[in-house]
């Protein structure tokens, strides 16, 4: 979780890469989201409505591992809210290791 203040009512790109170690459950996932606001606790953040969200389930190995066929790059577009207060929320639901790297927000 990371709160961010952006320019209000502006189009942005949320970009990140994730990897999930192979051999786990078919439902293993890494969730990346831009939330509509800043939050004081994680329960409220997870329960909120996201401006954009992706549930990634590609398991290709781990970064830098010889068995990894490459990370999965996500590029998601969103529009900031009227006050520009948004949050990045990334979490994994896995029984194997998951990794996230190169997290960015930039204007469209």
Short mmCIF file of C-alpha atoms in Angstrom, two decimals:
data_model
loop_
_atom_site.label_atom_id
_atom_site.label_comp_id
_atom_site.label_asym_id
_atom_site.label_seq_id
_atom_site.Cartn_x
_atom_site.Cartn_y
_atom_site.Cartn_z
CA UNK A 1 0.00 0.00 0.00
CA UNK A 2 1.24 3.47 -0.90
CA UNK A 3 -0.85 6.63 -0.91
CA UNK A 4 -0.10 9.07 -3.74
CA UNK A 5 -1.36 12.55 -4.60
CA UNK A 6 -1.72 13.18 -8.33
CA UNK A 7 -3.17 15.98 -10.44
CA UNK A 8 -6.98 15.84 -10.13
CA UNK A 9 -9.13 14.50 -13.00
CA UNK A 10 -6.14 13.46 -15.09
CA UNK A 11 -5.52 10.28 -17.10
CA UNK A 12 -2.63 8.12 -15.87
CA UNK A 13 -0.98 4.76 -16.49
CA UNK A 14 -0.34 2.30 -13.64
CA UNK A 15 2.48 -0.06 -14.61
CA UNK A 16 4.14 -2.94 -12.77
CA UNK A 17 5.66 -6.36 -13.34
CA UNK A 18 4.82 -9.48 -11.36
CA UNK A 19 5.99 -13.08 -11.21
CA UNK A 20 4.53 -16.10 -9.44
CA UNK A 21 6.70 -19.14 -8.76
CA UNK A 22 5.54 -22.15 -10.77
CA UNK A 23 4.05 -25.30 -9.27
CA UNK A 24 1.34 -23.75 -7.13
CA UNK A 25 -2.41 -23.67 -7.21
CA UNK A 26 -4.14 -22.62 -10.43
CA UNK A 27 -5.85 -19.88 -8.41
CA UNK A 28 -2.61 -18.22 -7.25
CA UNK A 29 -2.74 -14.50 -8.02
CA UNK A 30 -1.10 -11.11 -7.66
CA UNK A 31 -3.58 -8.24 -7.41
CA UNK A 32 -2.55 -4.72 -8.45
CA UNK A 33 -4.97 -1.83 -7.95
CA UNK A 34 -5.28 1.93 -7.85
CA UNK A 35 -7.73 2.84 -5.09
CA UNK A 36 -10.01 5.87 -5.05
CA UNK A 37 -8.57 7.72 -2.02
CA UNK A 38 -6.20 7.40 0.93
CA UNK A 39 -6.96 4.90 3.73
CA UNK A 40 -5.98 4.61 7.40
CA UNK A 41 -6.20 0.82 7.57
CA UNK A 42 -5.76 -2.09 5.22
CA UNK A 43 -9.26 -3.52 5.77
CA UNK A 44 -10.85 -0.30 4.51
CA UNK A 45 -8.41 -0.16 1.58
CA UNK A 46 -9.14 -3.74 0.48
CA UNK A 47 -12.91 -3.19 0.84
CA UNK A 48 -12.89 0.01 -1.27
CA UNK A 49 -13.82 0.31 -4.95
CA UNK A 50 -10.73 0.50 -7.14
CA UNK A 51 -10.30 2.95 -10.01
CA UNK A 52 -8.52 0.14 -11.85
CA UNK A 53 -7.58 -3.39 -10.79
CA UNK A 54 -6.00 -6.49 -12.28
CA UNK A 55 -5.86 -10.03 -10.90
CA UNK A 56 -2.79 -11.64 -12.47
CA UNK A 57 -2.54 -15.43 -12.48
CA UNK A 58 0.38 -16.19 -14.83
CA UNK A 59 2.95 -18.36 -13.07
CA UNK A 60 6.24 -18.22 -15.01
CA UNK A 61 8.79 -18.68 -12.23
CA UNK A 62 10.57 -15.97 -10.28
CA UNK A 63 12.67 -12.97 -11.30
CA UNK A 64 16.27 -13.91 -12.06
CA UNK A 65 15.64 -17.66 -11.83
CA UNK A 66 16.77 -19.85 -14.73
CA UNK A 67 13.33 -21.49 -14.78
CA UNK A 68 11.57 -18.13 -15.18
CA UNK A 69 10.26 -17.47 -18.67
CA UNK A 70 9.82 -13.79 -17.82
CA UNK A 71 7.69 -11.62 -15.65
CA UNK A 72 4.26 -10.38 -16.67
CA UNK A 73 4.08 -6.64 -17.33
CA UNK A 74 0.81 -4.89 -16.58
CA UNK A 75 -0.10 -1.50 -18.08
CA UNK A 76 -3.44 -0.21 -16.81
CA UNK A 77 -5.06 3.16 -17.55
CA UNK A 78 -7.09 5.12 -14.99
CA UNK A 79 -8.35 8.64 -14.30
CA UNK A 80 -7.53 10.28 -10.97
CA UNK A 81 -10.37 11.50 -8.76
CA UNK A 82 -11.43 15.13 -8.25
CA UNK A 83 -8.90 15.73 -5.43
CA UNK A 84 -6.06 13.61 -6.82
CA UNK A 85 -5.76 11.37 -3.75
CA UNK A 86 -5.28 7.74 -4.84
CA UNK A 87 -3.45 4.71 -3.45
CA UNK A 88 -1.46 1.85 -4.90
CA UNK A 89 -2.43 -1.52 -3.44
CA UNK A 90 -0.59 -4.69 -4.44
CA UNK A 91 -1.00 -8.04 -2.72
CA UNK A 92 -0.67 -11.75 -3.46
CA UNK A 93 -2.98 -14.68 -2.74
CA UNK A 94 -0.64 -17.62 -3.31
CA UNK A 95 0.70 -20.84 -1.88
CA UNK A 96 3.99 -20.19 -3.75
CA UNK A 97 6.26 -17.14 -3.73
CA UNK A 98 5.18 -14.06 -5.68
CA UNK A 99 7.24 -11.02 -6.71
CA UNK A 100 6.50 -7.46 -7.85
CA UNK A 101 8.91 -4.97 -9.41
CA UNK A 102 9.08 -1.74 -11.45
CA UNK A 103 5.91 -0.11 -10.04
CA UNK A 104 5.16 3.20 -11.78
CA UNK A 105 2.42 5.79 -12.22
CA UNK A 106 2.84 8.28 -15.04
CA UNK A 107 0.61 10.63 -17.07
CA UNK A 108 -1.06 9.12 -20.13
#
